[in-house]
Tab-separated table of C-alpha atoms in Angstrom:
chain	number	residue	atom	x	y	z
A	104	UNK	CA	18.084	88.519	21.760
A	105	UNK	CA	20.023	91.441	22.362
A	106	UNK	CA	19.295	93.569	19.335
A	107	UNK	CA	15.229	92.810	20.157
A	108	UNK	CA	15.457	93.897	23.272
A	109	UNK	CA	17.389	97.134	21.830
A	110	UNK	CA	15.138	97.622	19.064
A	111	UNK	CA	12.443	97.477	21.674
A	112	UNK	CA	14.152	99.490	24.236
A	113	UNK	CA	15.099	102.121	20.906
A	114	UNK	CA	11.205	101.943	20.154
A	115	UNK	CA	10.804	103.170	23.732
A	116	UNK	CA	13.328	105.728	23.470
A	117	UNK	CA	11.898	107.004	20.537
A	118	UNK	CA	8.260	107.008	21.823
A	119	UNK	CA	9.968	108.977	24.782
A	120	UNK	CA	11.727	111.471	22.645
A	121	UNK	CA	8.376	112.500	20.808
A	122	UNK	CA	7.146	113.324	23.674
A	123	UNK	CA	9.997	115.839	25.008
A	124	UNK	CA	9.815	119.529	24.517
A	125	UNK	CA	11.902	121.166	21.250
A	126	UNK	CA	14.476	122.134	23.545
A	127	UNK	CA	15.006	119.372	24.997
A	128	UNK	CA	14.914	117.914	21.906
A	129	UNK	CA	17.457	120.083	20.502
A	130	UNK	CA	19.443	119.653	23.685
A	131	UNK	CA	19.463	115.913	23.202
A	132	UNK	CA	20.628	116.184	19.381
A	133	UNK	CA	23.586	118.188	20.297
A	134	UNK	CA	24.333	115.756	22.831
A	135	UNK	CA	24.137	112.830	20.251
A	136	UNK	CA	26.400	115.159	18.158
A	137	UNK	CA	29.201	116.444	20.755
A	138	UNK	CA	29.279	112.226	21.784
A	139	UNK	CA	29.779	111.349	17.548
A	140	UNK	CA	32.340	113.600	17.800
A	141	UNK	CA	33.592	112.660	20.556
A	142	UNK	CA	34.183	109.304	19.610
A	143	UNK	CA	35.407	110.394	16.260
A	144	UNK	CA	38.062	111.723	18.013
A	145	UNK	CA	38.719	108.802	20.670
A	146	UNK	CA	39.442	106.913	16.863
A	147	UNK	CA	41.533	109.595	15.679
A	148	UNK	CA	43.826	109.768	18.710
A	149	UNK	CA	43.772	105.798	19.097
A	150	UNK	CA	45.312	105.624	15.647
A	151	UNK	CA	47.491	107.963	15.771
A	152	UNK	CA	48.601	106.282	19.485
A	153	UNK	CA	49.154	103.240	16.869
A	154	UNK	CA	51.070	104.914	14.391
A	155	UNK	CA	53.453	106.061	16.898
A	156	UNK	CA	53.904	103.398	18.305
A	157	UNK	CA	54.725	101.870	15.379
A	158	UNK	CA	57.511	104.669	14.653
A	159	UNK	CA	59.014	104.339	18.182
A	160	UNK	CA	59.652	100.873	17.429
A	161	UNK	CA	61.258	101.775	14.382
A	162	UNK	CA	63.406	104.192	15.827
A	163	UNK	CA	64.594	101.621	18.793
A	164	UNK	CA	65.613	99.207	16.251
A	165	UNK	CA	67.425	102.296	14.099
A	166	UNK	CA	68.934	103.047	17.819
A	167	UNK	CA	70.754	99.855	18.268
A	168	UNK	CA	71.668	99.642	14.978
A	169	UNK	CA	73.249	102.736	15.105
A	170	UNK	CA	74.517	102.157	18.960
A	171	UNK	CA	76.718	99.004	17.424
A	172	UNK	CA	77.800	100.808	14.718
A	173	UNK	CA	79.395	103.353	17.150
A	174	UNK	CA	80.968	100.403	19.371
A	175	UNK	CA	82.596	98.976	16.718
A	176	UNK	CA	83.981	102.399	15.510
A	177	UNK	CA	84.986	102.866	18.681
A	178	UNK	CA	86.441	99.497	19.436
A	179	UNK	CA	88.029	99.459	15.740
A	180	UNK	CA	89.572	103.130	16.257
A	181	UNK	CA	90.722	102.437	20.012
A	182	UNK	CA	92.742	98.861	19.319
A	183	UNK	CA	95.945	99.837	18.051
A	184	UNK	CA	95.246	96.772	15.452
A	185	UNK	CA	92.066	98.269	14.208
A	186	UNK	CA	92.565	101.823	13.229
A	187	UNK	CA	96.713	101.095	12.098
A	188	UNK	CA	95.492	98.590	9.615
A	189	UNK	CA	92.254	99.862	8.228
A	190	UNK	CA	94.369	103.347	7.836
A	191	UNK	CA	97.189	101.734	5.492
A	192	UNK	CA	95.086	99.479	3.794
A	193	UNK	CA	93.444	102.863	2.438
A	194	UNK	CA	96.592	104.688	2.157
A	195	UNK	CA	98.189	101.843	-0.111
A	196	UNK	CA	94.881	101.608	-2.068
A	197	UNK	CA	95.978	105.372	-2.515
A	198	UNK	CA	99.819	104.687	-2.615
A	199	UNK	CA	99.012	101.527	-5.487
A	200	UNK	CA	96.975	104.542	-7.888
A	201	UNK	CA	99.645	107.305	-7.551
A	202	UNK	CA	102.061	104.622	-8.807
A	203	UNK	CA	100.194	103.903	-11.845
A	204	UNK	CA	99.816	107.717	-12.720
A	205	UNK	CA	103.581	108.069	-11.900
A	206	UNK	CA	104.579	104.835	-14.293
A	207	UNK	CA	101.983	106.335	-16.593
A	208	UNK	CA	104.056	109.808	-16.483
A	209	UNK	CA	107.436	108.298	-16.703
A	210	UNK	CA	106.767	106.053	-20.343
A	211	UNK	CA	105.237	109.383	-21.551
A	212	UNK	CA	108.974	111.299	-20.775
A	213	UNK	CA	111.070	109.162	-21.880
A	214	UNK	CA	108.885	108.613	-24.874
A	215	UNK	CA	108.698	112.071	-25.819
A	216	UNK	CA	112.425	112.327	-24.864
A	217	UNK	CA	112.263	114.794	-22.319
A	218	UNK	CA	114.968	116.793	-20.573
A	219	UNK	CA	116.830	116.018	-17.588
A	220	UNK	CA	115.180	118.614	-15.266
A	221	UNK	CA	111.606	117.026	-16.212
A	222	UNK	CA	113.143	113.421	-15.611
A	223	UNK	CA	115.199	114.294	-12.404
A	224	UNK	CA	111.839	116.035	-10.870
A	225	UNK	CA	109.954	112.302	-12.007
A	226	UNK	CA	112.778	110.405	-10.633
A	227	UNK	CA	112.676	112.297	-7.331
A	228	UNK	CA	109.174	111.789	-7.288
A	229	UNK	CA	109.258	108.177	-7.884
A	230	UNK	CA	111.499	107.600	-4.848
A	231	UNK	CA	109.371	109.624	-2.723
A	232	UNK	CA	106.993	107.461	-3.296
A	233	UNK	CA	108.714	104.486	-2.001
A	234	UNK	CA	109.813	106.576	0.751
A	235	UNK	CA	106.267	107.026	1.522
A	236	UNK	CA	105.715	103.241	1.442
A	237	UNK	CA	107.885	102.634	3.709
A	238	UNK	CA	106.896	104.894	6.335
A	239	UNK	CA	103.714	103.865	6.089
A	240	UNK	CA	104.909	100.232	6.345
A	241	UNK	CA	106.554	101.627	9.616
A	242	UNK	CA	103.632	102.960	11.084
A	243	UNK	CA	101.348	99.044	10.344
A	244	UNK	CA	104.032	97.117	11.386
A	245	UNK	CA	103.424	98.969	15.087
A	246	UNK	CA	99.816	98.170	14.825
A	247	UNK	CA	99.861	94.797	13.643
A	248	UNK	CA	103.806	93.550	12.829
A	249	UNK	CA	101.816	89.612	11.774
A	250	UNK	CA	99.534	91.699	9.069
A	251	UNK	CA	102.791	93.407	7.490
A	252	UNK	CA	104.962	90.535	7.366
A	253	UNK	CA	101.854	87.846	6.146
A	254	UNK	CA	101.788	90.416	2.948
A	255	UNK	CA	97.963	90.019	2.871
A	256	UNK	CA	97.958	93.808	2.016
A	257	UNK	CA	99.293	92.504	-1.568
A	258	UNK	CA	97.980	90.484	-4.272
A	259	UNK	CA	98.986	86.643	-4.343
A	260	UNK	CA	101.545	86.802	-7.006
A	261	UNK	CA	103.268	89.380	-4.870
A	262	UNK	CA	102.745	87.434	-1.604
A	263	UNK	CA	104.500	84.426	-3.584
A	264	UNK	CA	107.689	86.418	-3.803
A	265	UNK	CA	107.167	87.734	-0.286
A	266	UNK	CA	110.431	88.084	2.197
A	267	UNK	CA	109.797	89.789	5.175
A	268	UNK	CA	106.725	91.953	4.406
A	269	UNK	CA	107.922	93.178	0.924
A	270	UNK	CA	110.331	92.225	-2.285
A	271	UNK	CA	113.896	91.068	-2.362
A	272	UNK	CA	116.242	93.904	-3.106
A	273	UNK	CA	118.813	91.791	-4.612
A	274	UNK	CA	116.157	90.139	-6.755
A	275	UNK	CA	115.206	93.551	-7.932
A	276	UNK	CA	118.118	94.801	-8.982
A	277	UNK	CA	118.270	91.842	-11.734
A	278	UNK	CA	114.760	92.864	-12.429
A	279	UNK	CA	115.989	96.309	-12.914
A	280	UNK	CA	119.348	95.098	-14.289
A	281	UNK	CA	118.715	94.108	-18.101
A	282	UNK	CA	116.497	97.399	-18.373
A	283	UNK	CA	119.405	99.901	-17.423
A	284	UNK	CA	121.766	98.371	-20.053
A	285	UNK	CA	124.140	99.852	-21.282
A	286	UNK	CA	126.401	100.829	-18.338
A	287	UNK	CA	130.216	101.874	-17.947
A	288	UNK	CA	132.371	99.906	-16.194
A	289	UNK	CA	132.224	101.822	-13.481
A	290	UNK	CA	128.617	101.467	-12.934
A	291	UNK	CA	129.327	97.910	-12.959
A	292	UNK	CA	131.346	97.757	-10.304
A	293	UNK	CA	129.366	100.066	-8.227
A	294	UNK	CA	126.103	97.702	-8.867
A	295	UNK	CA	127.409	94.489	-8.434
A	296	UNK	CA	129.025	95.834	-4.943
A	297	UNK	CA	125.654	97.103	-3.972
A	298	UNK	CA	124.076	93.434	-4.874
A	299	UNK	CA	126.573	91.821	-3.056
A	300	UNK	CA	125.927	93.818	0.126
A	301	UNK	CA	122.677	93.658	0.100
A	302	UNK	CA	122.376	89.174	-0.023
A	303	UNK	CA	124.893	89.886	2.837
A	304	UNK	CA	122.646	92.070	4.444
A	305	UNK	CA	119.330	89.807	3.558
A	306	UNK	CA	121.213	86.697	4.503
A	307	UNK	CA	121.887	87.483	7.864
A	308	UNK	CA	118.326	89.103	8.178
A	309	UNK	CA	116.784	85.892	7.179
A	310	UNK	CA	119.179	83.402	9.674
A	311	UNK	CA	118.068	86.156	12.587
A	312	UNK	CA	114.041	85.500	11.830
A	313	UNK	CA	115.184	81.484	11.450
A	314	UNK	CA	116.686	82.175	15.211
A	315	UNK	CA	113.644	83.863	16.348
A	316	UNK	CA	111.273	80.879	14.743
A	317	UNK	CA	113.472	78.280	16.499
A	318	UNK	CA	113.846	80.148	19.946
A	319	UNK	CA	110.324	80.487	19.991
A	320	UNK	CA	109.593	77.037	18.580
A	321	UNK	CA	111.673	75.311	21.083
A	322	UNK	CA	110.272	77.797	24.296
A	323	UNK	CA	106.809	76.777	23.212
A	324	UNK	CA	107.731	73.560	23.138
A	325	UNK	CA	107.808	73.431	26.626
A	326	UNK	CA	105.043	72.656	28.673
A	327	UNK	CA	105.134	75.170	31.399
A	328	UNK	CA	101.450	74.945	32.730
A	329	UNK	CA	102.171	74.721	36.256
A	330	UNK	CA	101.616	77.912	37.963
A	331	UNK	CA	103.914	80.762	37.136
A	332	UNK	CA	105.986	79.335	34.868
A	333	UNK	CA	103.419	79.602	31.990
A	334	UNK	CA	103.276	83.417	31.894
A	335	UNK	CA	107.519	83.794	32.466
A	336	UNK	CA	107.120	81.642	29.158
A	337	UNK	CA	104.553	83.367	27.791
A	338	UNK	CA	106.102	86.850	28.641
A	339	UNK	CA	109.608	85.819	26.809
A	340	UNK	CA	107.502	84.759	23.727
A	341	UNK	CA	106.118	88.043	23.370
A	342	UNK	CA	109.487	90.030	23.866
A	343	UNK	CA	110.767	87.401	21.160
A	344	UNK	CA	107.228	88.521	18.741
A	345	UNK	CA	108.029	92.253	19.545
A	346	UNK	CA	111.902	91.827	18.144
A	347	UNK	CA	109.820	90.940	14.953
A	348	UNK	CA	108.963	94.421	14.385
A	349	UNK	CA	112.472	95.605	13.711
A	350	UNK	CA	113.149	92.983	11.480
A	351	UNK	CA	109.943	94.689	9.431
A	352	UNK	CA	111.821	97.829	9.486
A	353	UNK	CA	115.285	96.575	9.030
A	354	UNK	CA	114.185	94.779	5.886
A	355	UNK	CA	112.583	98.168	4.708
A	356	UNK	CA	115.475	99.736	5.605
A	357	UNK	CA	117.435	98.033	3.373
A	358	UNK	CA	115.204	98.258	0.339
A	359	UNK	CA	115.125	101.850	1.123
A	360	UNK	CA	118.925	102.488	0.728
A	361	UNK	CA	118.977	99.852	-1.804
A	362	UNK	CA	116.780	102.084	-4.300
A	363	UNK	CA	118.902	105.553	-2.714
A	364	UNK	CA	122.021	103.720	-3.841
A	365	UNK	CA	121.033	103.150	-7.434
A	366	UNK	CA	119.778	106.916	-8.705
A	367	UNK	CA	123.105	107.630	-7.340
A	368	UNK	CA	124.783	105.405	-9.401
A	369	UNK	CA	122.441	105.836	-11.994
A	370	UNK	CA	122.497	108.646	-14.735
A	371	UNK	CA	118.878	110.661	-14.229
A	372	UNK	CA	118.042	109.129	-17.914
A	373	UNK	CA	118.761	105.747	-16.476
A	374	UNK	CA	116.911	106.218	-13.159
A	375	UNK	CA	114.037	107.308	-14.596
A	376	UNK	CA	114.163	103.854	-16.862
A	377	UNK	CA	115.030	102.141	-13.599
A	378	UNK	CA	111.822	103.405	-12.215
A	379	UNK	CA	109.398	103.100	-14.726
A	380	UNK	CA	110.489	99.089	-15.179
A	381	UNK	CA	110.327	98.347	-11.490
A	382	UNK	CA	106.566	100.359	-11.649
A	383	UNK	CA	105.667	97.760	-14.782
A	384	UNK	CA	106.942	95.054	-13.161
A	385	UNK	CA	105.024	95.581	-10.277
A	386	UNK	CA	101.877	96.363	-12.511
A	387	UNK	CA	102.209	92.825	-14.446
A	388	UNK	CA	102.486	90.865	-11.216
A	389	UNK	CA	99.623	92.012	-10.062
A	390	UNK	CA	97.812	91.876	-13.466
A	391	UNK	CA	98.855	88.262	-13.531
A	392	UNK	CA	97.496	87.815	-9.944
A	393	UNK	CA	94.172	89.170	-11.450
A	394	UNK	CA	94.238	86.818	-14.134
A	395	UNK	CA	95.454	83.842	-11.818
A	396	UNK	CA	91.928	84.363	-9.642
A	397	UNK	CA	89.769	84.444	-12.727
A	398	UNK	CA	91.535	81.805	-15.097
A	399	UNK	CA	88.782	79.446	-16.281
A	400	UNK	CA	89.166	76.213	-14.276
A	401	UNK	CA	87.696	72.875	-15.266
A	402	UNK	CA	84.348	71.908	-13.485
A	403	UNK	CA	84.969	69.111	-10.370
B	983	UNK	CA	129.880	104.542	30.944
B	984	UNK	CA	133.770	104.179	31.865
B	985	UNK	CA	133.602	100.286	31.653
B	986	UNK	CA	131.726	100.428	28.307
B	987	UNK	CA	134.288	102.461	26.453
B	988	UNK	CA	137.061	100.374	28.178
B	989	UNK	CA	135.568	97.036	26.767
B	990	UNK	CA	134.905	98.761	23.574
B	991	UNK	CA	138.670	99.847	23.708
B	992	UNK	CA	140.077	96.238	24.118
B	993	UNK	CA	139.010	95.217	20.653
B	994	UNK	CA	138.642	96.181	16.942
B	995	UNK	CA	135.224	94.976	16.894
B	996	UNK	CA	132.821	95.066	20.070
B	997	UNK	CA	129.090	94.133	20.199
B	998	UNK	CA	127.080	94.488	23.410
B	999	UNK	CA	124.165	91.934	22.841
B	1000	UNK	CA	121.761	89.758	24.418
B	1001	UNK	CA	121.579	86.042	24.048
B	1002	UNK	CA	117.784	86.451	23.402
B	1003	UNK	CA	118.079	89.442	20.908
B	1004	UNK	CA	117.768	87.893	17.265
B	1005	UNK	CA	118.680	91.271	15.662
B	1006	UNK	CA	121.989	90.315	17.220
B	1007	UNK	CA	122.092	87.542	15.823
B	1008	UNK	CA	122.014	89.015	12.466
B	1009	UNK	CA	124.476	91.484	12.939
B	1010	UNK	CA	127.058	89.008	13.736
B	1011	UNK	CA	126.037	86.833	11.207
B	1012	UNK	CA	126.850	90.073	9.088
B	1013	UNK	CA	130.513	90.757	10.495
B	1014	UNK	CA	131.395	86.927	10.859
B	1015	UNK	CA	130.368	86.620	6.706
B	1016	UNK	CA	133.071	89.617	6.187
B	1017	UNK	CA	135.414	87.520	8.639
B	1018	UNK	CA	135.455	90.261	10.919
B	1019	UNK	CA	136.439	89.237	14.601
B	1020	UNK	CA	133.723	90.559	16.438
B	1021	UNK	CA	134.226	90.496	20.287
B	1022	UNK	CA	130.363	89.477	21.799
B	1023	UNK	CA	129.352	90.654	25.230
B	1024	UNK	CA	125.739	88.773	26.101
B	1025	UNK	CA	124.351	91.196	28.815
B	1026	UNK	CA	121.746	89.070	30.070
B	1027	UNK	CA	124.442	86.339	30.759
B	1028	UNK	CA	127.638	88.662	32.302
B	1029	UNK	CA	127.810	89.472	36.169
B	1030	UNK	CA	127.535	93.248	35.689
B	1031	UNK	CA	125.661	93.117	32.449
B	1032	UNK	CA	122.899	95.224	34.038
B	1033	UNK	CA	125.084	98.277	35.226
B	1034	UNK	CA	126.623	98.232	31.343
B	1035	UNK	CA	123.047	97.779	29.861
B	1036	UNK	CA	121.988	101.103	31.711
B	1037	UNK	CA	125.185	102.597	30.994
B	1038	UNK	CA	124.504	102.326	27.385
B	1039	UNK	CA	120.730	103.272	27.675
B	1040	UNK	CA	121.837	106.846	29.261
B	1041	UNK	CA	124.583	107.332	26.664
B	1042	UNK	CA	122.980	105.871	23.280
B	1043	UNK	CA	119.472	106.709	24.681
B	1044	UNK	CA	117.314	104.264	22.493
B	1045	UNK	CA	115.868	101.994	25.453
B	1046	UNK	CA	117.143	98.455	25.086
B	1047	UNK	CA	117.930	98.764	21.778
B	1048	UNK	CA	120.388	96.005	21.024
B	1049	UNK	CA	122.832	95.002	19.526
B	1050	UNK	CA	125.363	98.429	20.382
B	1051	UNK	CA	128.215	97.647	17.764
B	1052	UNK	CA	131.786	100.190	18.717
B	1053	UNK	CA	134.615	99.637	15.735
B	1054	UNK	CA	138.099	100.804	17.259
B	1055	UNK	CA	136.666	101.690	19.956
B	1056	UNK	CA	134.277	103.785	18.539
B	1057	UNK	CA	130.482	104.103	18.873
B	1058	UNK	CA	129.245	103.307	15.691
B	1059	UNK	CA	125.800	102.182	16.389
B	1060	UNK	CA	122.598	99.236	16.060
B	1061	UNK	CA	121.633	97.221	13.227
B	1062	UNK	CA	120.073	100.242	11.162
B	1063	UNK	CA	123.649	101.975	11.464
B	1064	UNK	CA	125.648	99.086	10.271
B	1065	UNK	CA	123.425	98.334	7.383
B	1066	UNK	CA	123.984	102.067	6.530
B	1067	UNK	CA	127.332	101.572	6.374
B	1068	UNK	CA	127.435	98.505	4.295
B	1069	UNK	CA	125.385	99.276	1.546
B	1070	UNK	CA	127.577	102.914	0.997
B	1071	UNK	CA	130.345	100.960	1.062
B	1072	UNK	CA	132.314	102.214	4.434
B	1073	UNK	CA	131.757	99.351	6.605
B	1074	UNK	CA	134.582	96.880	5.588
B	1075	UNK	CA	137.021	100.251	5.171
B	1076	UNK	CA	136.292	100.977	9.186
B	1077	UNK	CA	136.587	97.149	9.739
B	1078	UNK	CA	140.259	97.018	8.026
B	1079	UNK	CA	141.105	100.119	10.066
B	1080	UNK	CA	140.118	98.760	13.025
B	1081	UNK	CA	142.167	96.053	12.106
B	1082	UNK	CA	139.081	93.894	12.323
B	1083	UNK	CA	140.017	92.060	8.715
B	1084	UNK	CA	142.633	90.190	7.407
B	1085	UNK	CA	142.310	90.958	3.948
């Protein structure tokens, strides 16, 4: 109905427009042509009021992805947990390839028979490296002393032999022991002394962490949860968690001075031997953990 | 400080501890595996332990850092000290001094 009516009402137009002047008739076309154009650029603008649009909502979505990528930097650089752990588990990523390269360096000395200056420079290296170990160690067990002590930051054939965040000294030294054969009599001596000391030393160490288990067993044990009573408890409990931290460090400690006391007993030759069999041992245990995780296993 | 050094005097072997301090327990664990008599003050559970607790914070300076181990009636130091010691062999030599062993 509509488009008859247009038609009609165009037919009219048209009969109109023939009878208008040329000016007029020029005056109309440029009308009709400014309006085309016009609306050509209505279009343009429309779309391009789309496409923008469309952008913008890009960019808010990009905006709060980025927005909780900077709270949780923030909030994992602020904790003391978050930016203590994810620091050393990079640095012993770092600390684990620097020991290969060193174990790499010492079979290639005392391969190729080198002198003492060469090995005493590797040797000193070597313990540095420890050294380095354990500072770092230090510096995690103030962020997070649970996360040092669970060993999670090792692999699971390492975490079997765990005892207090790290290895046994005494059960190094007869690692080390068949490897730095032979010895004088004196060296002997000196090395059995030094084992001896150090089960002392790990001994009592473990019976004070068996205290602090049962002390904090038997306080939790209680049920204090009327009033005030539950945070005195709960405030003892974590001054009993917080003596935990020196027991990291006190068991470092003693692998520390452990590894000082045998280069000094040690001839360089022998240190350097010392060194490059702890390294491999090391370097099979976790080879074997590797090989534990992808042993073929029988389908259920 | 007086009353620290004149406990300390009294015997070979003196710790200043706290009942609740588990790194005390370890270090008498330690001397009592030598059979060193070691001479226990619990801090927390003495009349005056407080005045000697702050006594030994001013002089040793590391906080409540316990235990605070003196062998003839010297300051030796904590549980990092006396590990020290043990492992270079010197420990049980300043214990016989001290007349702290029998053997």
């Amino acid at each position: 109905m509509k488009s008859s009516v247009h038609i009609i009402g165009y037919e009219f137009e048209l009969e109109k427009y023939a009878s208008f002047s040329p000016q007029t008739q020029r005056r109309l076309a440029q009308n009709r042509e400014a309006a085309r154009k016009s609306r050509l650029r209505k279009k343009a603008y429309v779309q391009q009021l789309e496409t923008s649009r469309l952008k913008l909502v890009q960019l808010e979505q990009e905006l709060v992805r980025a927005r909780q990528q900077v709270s949780h930097l923030i909030k994992y650089t602020t904790q003391p947990n978050g930016a203590g752990i994810g620091t050393f588990e990079m640095e012993y990523a770092h600390w684990v390839e620097e020991q290969h390269k060193q174990v790499a360096e010492l079979r290639r000395a005392l391969q190729a028979h080198v002198g003492d200056v060469e090995l005493r420079m590797l040797v000193e290296n070597g313990l540095n490296h420890y050294a380095n170990l354990f500072r770092m160690k230090a510096d995690a067990a103030k962020a997070d002393v649970f996360y040092l002590i669970s060993g999670k930051w090792r692999t699971s054939v390492e975490r079997f032999f765990l005892w207090i965040g790290g290895f046994r000294p005494s059960e190094l030294l007869n690692v080390l022991l068949p490897q730095l054969e032979p010895l004088t009599d004196q060296q002997h001596a000196e090395v059995c002394t030094l084992r001896q000391s150090c089960q002392q030393v790990e001994d009592a160490l473990s019976q004070g962490i068996e205290r602090l288990q049962q002390t904090l067993s038997q306080s939790m044990a209680l049920d204090q949860s009327i009033g005030g009573s539950y945070r005195v408890q709960m405030a003892a409990a974590i001054e009993k968690l917080e003596g935990l931290e020196s027991f990291a460090n006190q068991a470092d400690h003693l692998r520390g001075q452990t590894l000082h006391h045998m280069a000094r007993i040690l001839t360089t030759r022998q240190a350097a031997r010392g060194l490059l069999a702890l390294g491999e041992y090391f370097e099979r245990l976790r080879a074997l953990s590797s090989l534990w995780a992808a042993r073929p296993r029988e389908p259920t | 400080m007086d009353r620290v050094f004149q406990l300390a005097a009294e015997r070979p072997v003196v710790m200043f501890s706290k009942s609740t301090c588990c790194m005390c327990h370890t270090i008498k664990t330690l001397f009592s595996d030598f059979g060193a008599n070691t001479t226990v003050y619990e801090l927390d559970e003495m009349p005056r332990g407080r005045e000697i607790e702050q006594a030994l914070a001013r002089h040793v300076g590391a906080g409540s850092d316990f235990p605070v181990v003196f062998i003839g009636g010297k300051l030796v130091g904590g549980a990092n000290e006396i590990m020290t010691l043990h492992l270079n062999g010197s420990l049980s030599a300043m214990l016989k001094r001290a007349g702290a062993l029998w053997l």
